[in-house]
Amino acid sequence: MIGEEAMINYENFLKVGEKAGPKCKQFFTAKVFAKLLHTDSYGRISIMQFFNYVMRKVWLHQTRIGLSLYDVAGQGYLRESDLENYILELIPTLPQLDGLEKSFYSFYVCTAVRKFFFFLDPLRTGKIKIQDILACSFLDDLLELRDEELSKESQETNWFSAPSALRVYGQYLNLDKDHNGMLSKEELSRYGTATMTNVFLDRVFQECLTYDGEMDYKTYLDFVLALENRKEPAALQYIFKLLDIENKGYLNVFSLNYFFRAIQELMKIHGQDPVSFQDVKDEIFDMVKPKDPLKISLQDLINSNQGDTVTTILIDLNGFWTYENREALVANDENSADLDDT
């Protein structure tokens, strides 16, 4: 024992493997032992870590089989309808979703499936590899809902939880003022703090799938996933496509100015002091440090780790104001903390 942790050496590990029988043979190998060997000076591994490793492997194997049952074409991919069926049949096995009304199931399934397709099918082929589903953390989040004791915080940060799905769908219903089940540009403009520019919203409706100029729930989910995960490459790719007005594969001074002019106009309307585009443009190029000093590519934006800040500055007045006043806001937070301490 090391404290509470039970340890085992390689010799005994092999003995246990022999006693465990042929079914477990694949886990009692030198490769697995080496993988779990960390810093123990006597060359032992933690029994609990080994147990967790085996459980994870078995779970992945079972889940791969479970997902493969829905792979109608037998090609190792799931289409949207396949994944919808998988999640629909999973709902009754997740205690955290017990309270969901049956009438909400179709909206819940749509909300859950969208996250998989938004992040795992960036080229919008309409199918995703089972391998990719297993490799990402989304299934872990989904199956976390088996835990009856899941904390309120965990539920709020888990896209697949009932409170989260109801929040997103509730926002959609609140925005839909004429109750026709779709969102017009005017209705979407009230999203979040209602400070996104008209120019950006125009681009959303030009580039995204709409029906008679209105957005359905599925298209809205992509929009929400992009704006709520602006640090992620898939979200940046979505927003970059909207900012790339000339469809050139990069942002230049013209496209930055095109979007920032709309921020300047909103500032005038709200009686805020004007900010020079030249200064903002220089700050953006300094933050991103693109390979080409005159063009910002999507890859530049991702590599810089500043993509969320840059996109916020260009599309949302509230986001730009927060960025401009970041030092004052930090000072306020520190002062508040000092007052709390006293």
mmCIF file of C-alpha atoms in Angstrom:
data_model
loop_
_atom_site.group_PDB
_atom_site.id
_atom_site.type_symbol
_atom_site.label_atom_id
_atom_site.label_comp_id
_atom_site.label_asym_id
_atom_site.label_seq_id
_atom_site.Cartn_x
_atom_site.Cartn_y
_atom_site.Cartn_z
ATOM 1 C CA MET A 1 0.000 0.000 0.000
ATOM 2 C CA ILE A 2 1.054 3.634 -0.623
ATOM 3 C CA GLY A 3 -1.287 5.557 1.641
ATOM 4 C CA GLU A 4 -4.744 4.496 0.461
ATOM 5 C CA GLU A 5 -3.462 3.207 -2.869
ATOM 6 C CA ALA A 6 -2.921 -0.563 -3.381
ATOM 7 C CA MET A 7 0.039 -1.301 -5.674
ATOM 8 C CA ILE A 8 1.188 -4.419 -7.549
ATOM 9 C CA ASN A 9 4.482 -5.389 -9.204
ATOM 10 C CA TYR A 10 4.894 -7.001 -12.621
ATOM 11 C CA GLU A 11 5.519 -10.528 -11.324
ATOM 12 C CA ASN A 12 2.329 -10.567 -9.276
ATOM 13 C CA PHE A 13 0.452 -8.789 -12.065
ATOM 14 C CA LEU A 14 1.209 -11.765 -14.356
ATOM 15 C CA LYS A 15 0.125 -14.240 -11.637
ATOM 16 C CA VAL A 16 -3.233 -12.472 -11.315
ATOM 17 C CA GLY A 17 -3.540 -12.596 -15.115
ATOM 18 C CA GLU A 18 -3.143 -16.392 -15.103
ATOM 19 C CA LYS A 19 -5.773 -16.783 -12.371
ATOM 20 C CA ALA A 20 -8.169 -14.427 -14.171
ATOM 21 C CA GLY A 21 -8.434 -16.797 -17.117
ATOM 22 C CA PRO A 22 -8.298 -16.522 -20.936
ATOM 23 C CA LYS A 23 -11.067 -13.902 -21.222
ATOM 24 C CA CYS A 24 -8.911 -11.329 -19.423
ATOM 25 C CA LYS A 25 -5.610 -12.278 -21.062
ATOM 26 C CA GLN A 26 -5.592 -9.220 -23.372
ATOM 27 C CA PHE A 27 -5.361 -6.871 -20.349
ATOM 28 C CA PHE A 28 -2.496 -8.598 -18.496
ATOM 29 C CA THR A 29 0.305 -7.709 -20.900
ATOM 30 C CA ALA A 30 3.677 -6.005 -20.544
ATOM 31 C CA LYS A 31 2.359 -3.197 -22.788
ATOM 32 C CA VAL A 32 -0.578 -2.412 -20.485
ATOM 33 C CA PHE A 33 1.643 -2.597 -17.387
ATOM 34 C CA ALA A 34 4.177 -0.200 -18.956
ATOM 35 C CA LYS A 35 1.393 2.188 -19.957
ATOM 36 C CA LEU A 36 0.255 2.461 -16.321
ATOM 37 C CA LEU A 37 3.750 2.591 -14.825
ATOM 38 C CA HIS A 38 4.432 6.157 -13.716
ATOM 39 C CA THR A 39 6.817 7.233 -10.972
ATOM 40 C CA ASP A 40 6.871 4.341 -8.504
ATOM 41 C CA SER A 41 10.518 3.669 -7.582
ATOM 42 C CA TYR A 42 9.779 -0.047 -7.063
ATOM 43 C CA GLY A 43 8.269 -0.454 -10.534
ATOM 44 C CA ARG A 44 4.681 -1.062 -9.374
ATOM 45 C CA ILE A 45 1.364 0.144 -10.733
ATOM 46 C CA SER A 46 -1.815 1.231 -8.958
ATOM 47 C CA ILE A 47 -4.426 -1.561 -8.889
ATOM 48 C CA MET A 48 -7.226 1.011 -9.004
ATOM 49 C CA GLN A 49 -5.724 2.676 -12.101
ATOM 50 C CA PHE A 50 -5.493 -0.740 -13.764
ATOM 51 C CA PHE A 51 -9.118 -1.485 -12.852
ATOM 52 C CA ASN A 52 -10.256 1.868 -14.296
ATOM 53 C CA TYR A 53 -8.218 1.225 -17.464
ATOM 54 C CA VAL A 54 -9.918 -2.162 -17.996
ATOM 55 C CA MET A 55 -13.379 -0.695 -17.294
ATOM 56 C CA ARG A 56 -12.767 2.059 -19.841
ATOM 57 C CA LYS A 57 -11.573 -0.426 -22.485
ATOM 58 C CA VAL A 58 -14.581 -2.692 -21.928
ATOM 59 C CA TRP A 59 -16.922 0.319 -22.013
ATOM 60 C CA LEU A 60 -15.417 1.502 -25.319
ATOM 61 C CA HIS A 61 -15.771 -1.990 -26.763
ATOM 62 C CA GLN A 62 -19.407 -2.264 -25.669
ATOM 63 C CA THR A 63 -20.196 1.227 -26.947
ATOM 64 C CA ARG A 64 -18.546 0.510 -30.312
ATOM 65 C CA ILE A 65 -20.758 -2.584 -30.645
ATOM 66 C CA GLY A 66 -23.810 -0.570 -29.520
ATOM 67 C CA LEU A 67 -23.147 2.175 -32.091
ATOM 68 C CA SER A 68 -22.373 -0.348 -34.846
ATOM 69 C CA LEU A 69 -25.901 -1.753 -34.492
ATOM 70 C CA TYR A 70 -27.146 1.583 -35.850
ATOM 71 C CA ASP A 71 -24.649 1.642 -38.748
ATOM 72 C CA VAL A 72 -27.182 0.696 -41.432
ATOM 73 C CA ALA A 73 -24.657 0.763 -44.295
ATOM 74 C CA GLY A 74 -22.019 -1.175 -42.320
ATOM 75 C CA GLN A 75 -19.313 1.322 -43.347
ATOM 76 C CA GLY A 76 -18.180 2.452 -39.878
ATOM 77 C CA TYR A 77 -20.170 5.712 -40.149
ATOM 78 C CA LEU A 78 -23.424 6.967 -38.642
ATOM 79 C CA ARG A 79 -25.764 9.260 -40.539
ATOM 80 C CA GLU A 80 -27.838 11.845 -38.697
ATOM 81 C CA SER A 81 -30.919 9.589 -38.598
ATOM 82 C CA ASP A 82 -28.796 6.670 -37.247
ATOM 83 C CA LEU A 83 -27.432 8.749 -34.375
ATOM 84 C CA GLU A 84 -30.922 10.123 -33.682
ATOM 85 C CA ASN A 85 -32.205 6.542 -33.259
ATOM 86 C CA TYR A 86 -29.277 5.638 -30.998
ATOM 87 C CA ILE A 87 -29.861 8.624 -28.686
ATOM 88 C CA LEU A 88 -33.649 8.220 -28.678
ATOM 89 C CA GLU A 89 -33.271 4.615 -27.470
ATOM 90 C CA LEU A 90 -30.642 5.707 -24.929
ATOM 91 C CA ILE A 91 -32.957 8.234 -23.183
ATOM 92 C CA PRO A 92 -34.793 5.656 -20.980
ATOM 93 C CA THR A 93 -31.418 4.371 -19.663
ATOM 94 C CA LEU A 94 -30.346 7.840 -18.403
ATOM 95 C CA PRO A 95 -31.924 8.619 -14.983
ATOM 96 C CA GLN A 96 -31.070 12.331 -15.322
ATOM 97 C CA LEU A 97 -33.530 12.547 -18.239
ATOM 98 C CA ASP A 98 -36.407 10.865 -16.378
ATOM 99 C CA GLY A 99 -38.255 14.166 -15.984
ATOM 100 C CA LEU A 100 -38.322 14.957 -19.725
ATOM 101 C CA GLU A 101 -41.770 15.095 -21.286
ATOM 102 C CA LYS A 102 -42.229 12.597 -24.135
ATOM 103 C CA SER A 103 -43.326 15.519 -26.334
ATOM 104 C CA PHE A 104 -39.863 17.074 -25.866
ATOM 105 C CA TYR A 105 -37.941 13.936 -26.942
ATOM 106 C CA SER A 106 -37.632 14.943 -30.600
ATOM 107 C CA PHE A 107 -36.251 18.391 -29.657
ATOM 108 C CA TYR A 108 -33.891 16.803 -27.116
ATOM 109 C CA VAL A 109 -32.577 14.320 -29.707
ATOM 110 C CA CYS A 110 -32.099 17.111 -32.257
ATOM 111 C CA THR A 111 -30.186 19.199 -29.665
ATOM 112 C CA ALA A 112 -27.929 16.270 -28.693
ATOM 113 C CA VAL A 113 -27.213 15.063 -32.247
ATOM 114 C CA ARG A 114 -26.355 18.578 -33.417
ATOM 115 C CA LYS A 115 -23.361 18.770 -31.077
ATOM 116 C CA PHE A 116 -21.872 15.580 -32.547
ATOM 117 C CA PHE A 117 -22.372 16.747 -36.130
ATOM 118 C CA PHE A 118 -21.273 20.345 -35.579
ATOM 119 C CA PHE A 119 -17.885 19.300 -34.177
ATOM 120 C CA LEU A 120 -17.270 15.932 -35.864
ATOM 121 C CA ASP A 121 -18.556 16.689 -39.375
ATOM 122 C CA PRO A 122 -16.985 20.076 -40.205
ATOM 123 C CA LEU A 123 -17.282 19.464 -43.967
ATOM 124 C CA ARG A 124 -21.025 18.794 -43.547
ATOM 125 C CA THR A 125 -20.972 15.378 -45.262
ATOM 126 C CA GLY A 126 -23.982 14.222 -43.254
ATOM 127 C CA LYS A 127 -22.131 11.319 -41.588
ATOM 128 C CA ILE A 128 -19.537 10.801 -38.859
ATOM 129 C CA LYS A 129 -17.102 7.969 -38.130
ATOM 130 C CA ILE A 130 -17.982 5.729 -35.194
ATOM 131 C CA GLN A 131 -14.254 5.923 -34.348
ATOM 132 C CA ASP A 132 -14.518 9.730 -34.008
ATOM 133 C CA ILE A 133 -17.604 9.430 -31.794
ATOM 134 C CA LEU A 134 -15.680 7.093 -29.466
ATOM 135 C CA ALA A 135 -12.558 9.279 -29.462
ATOM 136 C CA CYS A 136 -14.285 12.535 -28.477
ATOM 137 C CA SER A 137 -15.609 13.279 -24.983
ATOM 138 C CA PHE A 138 -19.258 13.820 -25.993
ATOM 139 C CA LEU A 139 -20.353 10.243 -25.251
ATOM 140 C CA ASP A 140 -18.762 10.530 -21.794
ATOM 141 C CA ASP A 141 -20.847 13.669 -21.193
ATOM 142 C CA LEU A 142 -23.989 11.959 -22.466
ATOM 143 C CA LEU A 143 -23.454 8.812 -20.376
ATOM 144 C CA GLU A 144 -22.637 10.946 -17.325
ATOM 145 C CA LEU A 145 -26.420 11.368 -17.176
ATOM 146 C CA ARG A 146 -26.607 7.794 -15.836
ATOM 147 C CA ASP A 147 -25.413 9.233 -12.521
ATOM 148 C CA GLU A 148 -28.476 9.894 -10.364
ATOM 149 C CA GLU A 149 -26.415 12.099 -8.021
ATOM 150 C CA LEU A 150 -25.046 14.410 -10.743
ATOM 151 C CA SER A 151 -24.389 17.876 -9.257
ATOM 152 C CA LYS A 152 -26.257 20.990 -10.384
ATOM 153 C CA GLU A 153 -22.973 22.523 -11.655
ATOM 154 C CA SER A 154 -22.211 19.447 -13.773
ATOM 155 C CA GLN A 155 -25.707 19.542 -15.253
ATOM 156 C CA GLU A 156 -25.397 23.212 -16.162
ATOM 157 C CA THR A 157 -22.104 22.701 -18.002
ATOM 158 C CA ASN A 158 -23.220 19.494 -19.745
ATOM 159 C CA TRP A 159 -24.817 20.247 -23.157
ATOM 160 C CA PHE A 160 -26.745 16.948 -22.990
ATOM 161 C CA SER A 161 -28.406 17.483 -19.598
ATOM 162 C CA ALA A 162 -32.133 18.193 -19.363
ATOM 163 C CA PRO A 163 -31.631 21.748 -17.907
ATOM 164 C CA SER A 164 -29.175 22.608 -20.702
ATOM 165 C CA ALA A 165 -31.409 21.284 -23.509
ATOM 166 C CA LEU A 166 -34.442 23.062 -22.038
ATOM 167 C CA ARG A 167 -32.425 26.298 -21.715
ATOM 168 C CA VAL A 168 -31.422 26.256 -25.406
ATOM 169 C CA TYR A 169 -34.908 25.341 -26.604
ATOM 170 C CA GLY A 170 -36.472 27.885 -24.214
ATOM 171 C CA GLN A 171 -34.260 30.642 -25.666
ATOM 172 C CA TYR A 172 -35.384 29.650 -29.159
ATOM 173 C CA LEU A 173 -39.074 29.858 -28.175
ATOM 174 C CA ASN A 174 -38.498 33.248 -26.499
ATOM 175 C CA LEU A 175 -36.864 34.634 -29.628
ATOM 176 C CA ASP A 176 -39.691 33.338 -31.848
ATOM 177 C CA LYS A 177 -42.052 36.281 -31.263
ATOM 178 C CA ASP A 178 -44.547 35.410 -34.012
ATOM 179 C CA HIS A 179 -44.657 31.719 -32.889
ATOM 180 C CA ASN A 180 -44.229 30.317 -36.389
ATOM 181 C CA GLY A 181 -41.498 27.883 -35.264
ATOM 182 C CA MET A 182 -38.780 29.781 -37.202
ATOM 183 C CA LEU A 183 -36.565 32.784 -36.527
ATOM 184 C CA SER A 184 -36.336 35.848 -38.743
ATOM 185 C CA LYS A 185 -33.228 38.036 -38.743
ATOM 186 C CA GLU A 186 -35.047 40.562 -36.570
ATOM 187 C CA GLU A 187 -35.965 37.849 -34.039
ATOM 188 C CA LEU A 188 -32.411 36.446 -33.947
ATOM 189 C CA SER A 189 -31.017 39.953 -33.340
ATOM 190 C CA ARG A 190 -32.286 39.682 -29.736
ATOM 191 C CA TYR A 191 -30.011 36.668 -29.070
ATOM 192 C CA GLY A 192 -27.729 36.978 -26.015
ATOM 193 C CA THR A 193 -27.222 40.627 -25.069
ATOM 194 C CA ALA A 194 -28.937 41.744 -28.323
ATOM 195 C CA THR A 195 -25.791 43.628 -29.385
ATOM 196 C CA MET A 196 -24.679 41.705 -32.487
ATOM 197 C CA THR A 197 -24.299 43.887 -35.547
ATOM 198 C CA ASN A 198 -26.775 43.853 -38.434
ATOM 199 C CA VAL A 199 -23.916 43.268 -40.854
ATOM 200 C CA PHE A 200 -22.972 40.029 -39.068
ATOM 201 C CA LEU A 201 -26.604 38.879 -38.843
ATOM 202 C CA ASP A 202 -26.994 39.544 -42.595
ATOM 203 C CA ARG A 203 -24.071 37.200 -43.213
ATOM 204 C CA VAL A 204 -25.614 34.499 -40.978
ATOM 205 C CA PHE A 205 -28.768 34.554 -43.090
ATOM 206 C CA GLN A 206 -26.814 34.649 -46.362
ATOM 207 C CA GLU A 207 -24.580 31.677 -45.546
ATOM 208 C CA CYS A 208 -26.729 29.407 -43.362
ATOM 209 C CA LEU A 209 -29.571 27.178 -44.467
ATOM 210 C CA THR A 210 -32.868 29.089 -44.210
ATOM 211 C CA TYR A 211 -36.450 28.567 -45.326
ATOM 212 C CA ASP A 212 -38.060 31.616 -46.967
ATOM 213 C CA GLY A 213 -35.441 33.725 -45.198
ATOM 214 C CA GLU A 214 -36.083 32.225 -41.749
ATOM 215 C CA MET A 215 -33.944 29.923 -39.603
ATOM 216 C CA ASP A 216 -35.142 26.595 -38.187
ATOM 217 C CA TYR A 217 -34.150 25.032 -34.852
ATOM 218 C CA LYS A 218 -31.358 22.899 -36.326
ATOM 219 C CA THR A 219 -29.663 25.897 -37.977
ATOM 220 C CA TYR A 220 -30.131 27.843 -34.738
ATOM 221 C CA LEU A 221 -28.345 25.075 -32.799
ATOM 222 C CA ASP A 222 -25.285 25.383 -35.079
ATOM 223 C CA PHE A 223 -25.324 29.141 -34.459
ATOM 224 C CA VAL A 224 -25.483 28.656 -30.659
ATOM 225 C CA LEU A 225 -22.768 25.965 -30.655
ATOM 226 C CA ALA A 226 -20.474 28.264 -32.675
ATOM 227 C CA LEU A 227 -21.001 31.297 -30.419
ATOM 228 C CA GLU A 228 -20.797 29.348 -27.138
ATOM 229 C CA ASN A 229 -17.562 27.531 -28.098
ATOM 230 C CA ARG A 230 -15.550 30.260 -29.805
ATOM 231 C CA LYS A 231 -12.210 28.800 -28.738
ATOM 232 C CA GLU A 232 -12.875 25.557 -30.660
ATOM 233 C CA PRO A 233 -11.596 25.160 -34.257
ATOM 234 C CA ALA A 234 -15.021 24.001 -35.558
ATOM 235 C CA ALA A 235 -16.704 27.089 -34.087
ATOM 236 C CA LEU A 236 -14.001 29.393 -35.488
ATOM 237 C CA GLN A 237 -14.411 27.750 -38.892
ATOM 238 C CA TYR A 238 -18.169 28.515 -38.775
ATOM 239 C CA ILE A 239 -17.620 32.187 -37.834
ATOM 240 C CA PHE A 240 -14.635 32.607 -40.189
ATOM 241 C CA LYS A 241 -16.815 31.593 -43.146
ATOM 242 C CA LEU A 242 -19.230 34.396 -42.217
ATOM 243 C CA LEU A 243 -16.432 36.961 -41.854
ATOM 244 C CA ASP A 244 -14.808 35.951 -45.166
ATOM 245 C CA ILE A 245 -17.209 38.090 -47.225
ATOM 246 C CA GLU A 246 -15.225 37.782 -50.450
ATOM 247 C CA ASN A 247 -14.858 34.012 -50.034
ATOM 248 C CA LYS A 248 -11.070 34.251 -50.469
ATOM 249 C CA GLY A 249 -10.035 31.968 -47.613
ATOM 250 C CA TYR A 250 -8.541 34.825 -45.597
ATOM 251 C CA LEU A 251 -9.494 38.078 -43.856
ATOM 252 C CA ASN A 252 -7.844 41.275 -45.075
ATOM 253 C CA VAL A 253 -8.100 44.905 -44.008
ATOM 254 C CA PHE A 254 -11.187 45.369 -46.198
ATOM 255 C CA SER A 255 -13.173 42.561 -44.516
ATOM 256 C CA LEU A 256 -12.107 43.637 -41.007
ATOM 257 C CA ASN A 257 -13.166 47.207 -41.770
ATOM 258 C CA TYR A 258 -16.466 45.995 -43.253
ATOM 259 C CA PHE A 259 -17.457 44.387 -39.943
ATOM 260 C CA PHE A 260 -15.899 46.938 -37.612
ATOM 261 C CA ARG A 261 -17.728 49.848 -39.283
ATOM 262 C CA ALA A 262 -20.965 48.306 -38.000
ATOM 263 C CA ILE A 263 -19.517 48.227 -34.454
ATOM 264 C CA GLN A 264 -18.574 51.925 -34.801
ATOM 265 C CA GLU A 265 -22.127 52.777 -35.919
ATOM 266 C CA LEU A 266 -23.607 50.988 -32.896
ATOM 267 C CA MET A 267 -21.198 52.878 -30.643
ATOM 268 C CA LYS A 268 -22.463 56.173 -32.067
ATOM 269 C CA ILE A 269 -26.087 55.121 -31.483
ATOM 270 C CA HIS A 270 -25.271 54.229 -27.854
ATOM 271 C CA GLY A 271 -23.397 57.500 -27.308
ATOM 272 C CA GLN A 272 -20.011 55.818 -26.796
ATOM 273 C CA ASP A 273 -16.698 57.463 -27.686
ATOM 274 C CA PRO A 274 -15.557 56.582 -31.207
ATOM 275 C CA VAL A 275 -12.658 54.139 -31.633
ATOM 276 C CA SER A 276 -10.302 54.287 -34.610
ATOM 277 C CA PHE A 277 -10.426 51.280 -36.957
ATOM 278 C CA GLN A 278 -6.701 51.677 -37.563
ATOM 279 C CA ASP A 279 -5.971 50.998 -33.866
ATOM 280 C CA VAL A 280 -8.289 47.982 -33.732
ATOM 281 C CA LYS A 281 -6.878 46.561 -36.977
ATOM 282 C CA ASP A 282 -3.312 46.851 -35.605
ATOM 283 C CA GLU A 283 -4.370 45.165 -32.347
ATOM 284 C CA ILE A 284 -5.999 42.285 -34.244
ATOM 285 C CA PHE A 285 -2.911 41.691 -36.408
ATOM 286 C CA ASP A 286 -0.692 41.899 -33.282
ATOM 287 C CA MET A 287 -2.855 39.337 -31.497
ATOM 288 C CA VAL A 288 -3.007 36.883 -34.399
ATOM 289 C CA LYS A 289 0.524 37.342 -35.829
ATOM 290 C CA PRO A 290 -0.462 35.820 -39.211
ATOM 291 C CA LYS A 291 2.146 34.246 -41.509
ATOM 292 C CA ASP A 292 1.255 36.808 -44.183
ATOM 293 C CA PRO A 293 1.281 40.291 -42.545
ATOM 294 C CA LEU A 294 -1.670 41.408 -44.724
ATOM 295 C CA LYS A 295 -3.957 38.366 -44.485
ATOM 296 C CA ILE A 296 -5.422 36.326 -41.630
ATOM 297 C CA SER A 297 -6.243 32.722 -42.479
ATOM 298 C CA LEU A 298 -8.446 30.400 -40.431
ATOM 299 C CA GLN A 299 -5.333 28.477 -39.389
ATOM 300 C CA ASP A 300 -3.683 31.730 -38.221
ATOM 301 C CA LEU A 301 -6.737 32.428 -36.095
ATOM 302 C CA ILE A 302 -6.701 28.920 -34.560
ATOM 303 C CA ASN A 303 -2.923 28.944 -33.949
ATOM 304 C CA SER A 304 -3.047 32.334 -32.209
ATOM 305 C CA ASN A 305 -5.446 31.111 -29.456
ATOM 306 C CA GLN A 306 -7.030 34.558 -29.795
ATOM 307 C CA GLY A 307 -9.775 33.577 -32.254
ATOM 308 C CA ASP A 308 -12.551 33.999 -29.701
ATOM 309 C CA THR A 309 -11.399 37.549 -28.837
ATOM 310 C CA VAL A 310 -10.926 38.599 -32.479
ATOM 311 C CA THR A 311 -14.349 37.328 -33.604
ATOM 312 C CA THR A 312 -16.076 38.913 -30.595
ATOM 313 C CA ILE A 313 -14.501 42.313 -31.378
ATOM 314 C CA LEU A 314 -15.873 42.165 -34.939
ATOM 315 C CA ILE A 315 -19.437 40.932 -34.432
ATOM 316 C CA ASP A 316 -20.749 42.050 -31.048
ATOM 317 C CA LEU A 317 -20.797 45.542 -29.533
ATOM 318 C CA ASN A 318 -21.036 44.201 -25.983
ATOM 319 C CA GLY A 319 -18.085 41.883 -26.652
ATOM 320 C CA PHE A 320 -16.043 44.749 -28.093
ATOM 321 C CA TRP A 321 -16.912 47.012 -25.141
ATOM 322 C CA THR A 322 -15.813 44.275 -22.688
ATOM 323 C CA TYR A 323 -12.530 43.877 -24.606
ATOM 324 C CA GLU A 324 -11.890 47.650 -24.700
ATOM 325 C CA ASN A 325 -12.568 48.012 -20.983
ATOM 326 C CA ARG A 326 -10.885 44.781 -19.883
ATOM 327 C CA GLU A 327 -8.287 46.512 -17.696
ATOM 328 C CA ALA A 328 -10.877 48.572 -15.855
ATOM 329 C CA LEU A 329 -13.060 45.463 -15.401
ATOM 330 C CA VAL A 330 -10.131 43.466 -13.990
ATOM 331 C CA ALA A 331 -9.331 46.325 -11.581
ATOM 332 C CA ASN A 332 -12.993 46.403 -10.464
ATOM 333 C CA ASP A 333 -12.963 42.655 -9.853
ATOM 334 C CA GLU A 334 -9.786 42.957 -7.794
ATOM 335 C CA ASN A 335 -11.263 45.826 -5.762
ATOM 336 C CA SER A 336 -14.421 43.802 -5.106
ATOM 337 C CA ALA A 337 -12.277 40.853 -3.986
ATOM 338 C CA ASP A 338 -10.321 43.127 -1.616
ATOM 339 C CA LEU A 339 -13.552 44.466 -0.131
ATOM 340 C CA ASP A 340 -14.837 40.898 0.337
ATOM 341 C CA ASP A 341 -11.616 40.008 2.166
ATOM 342 C CA THR A 342 -11.949 42.965 4.518
#
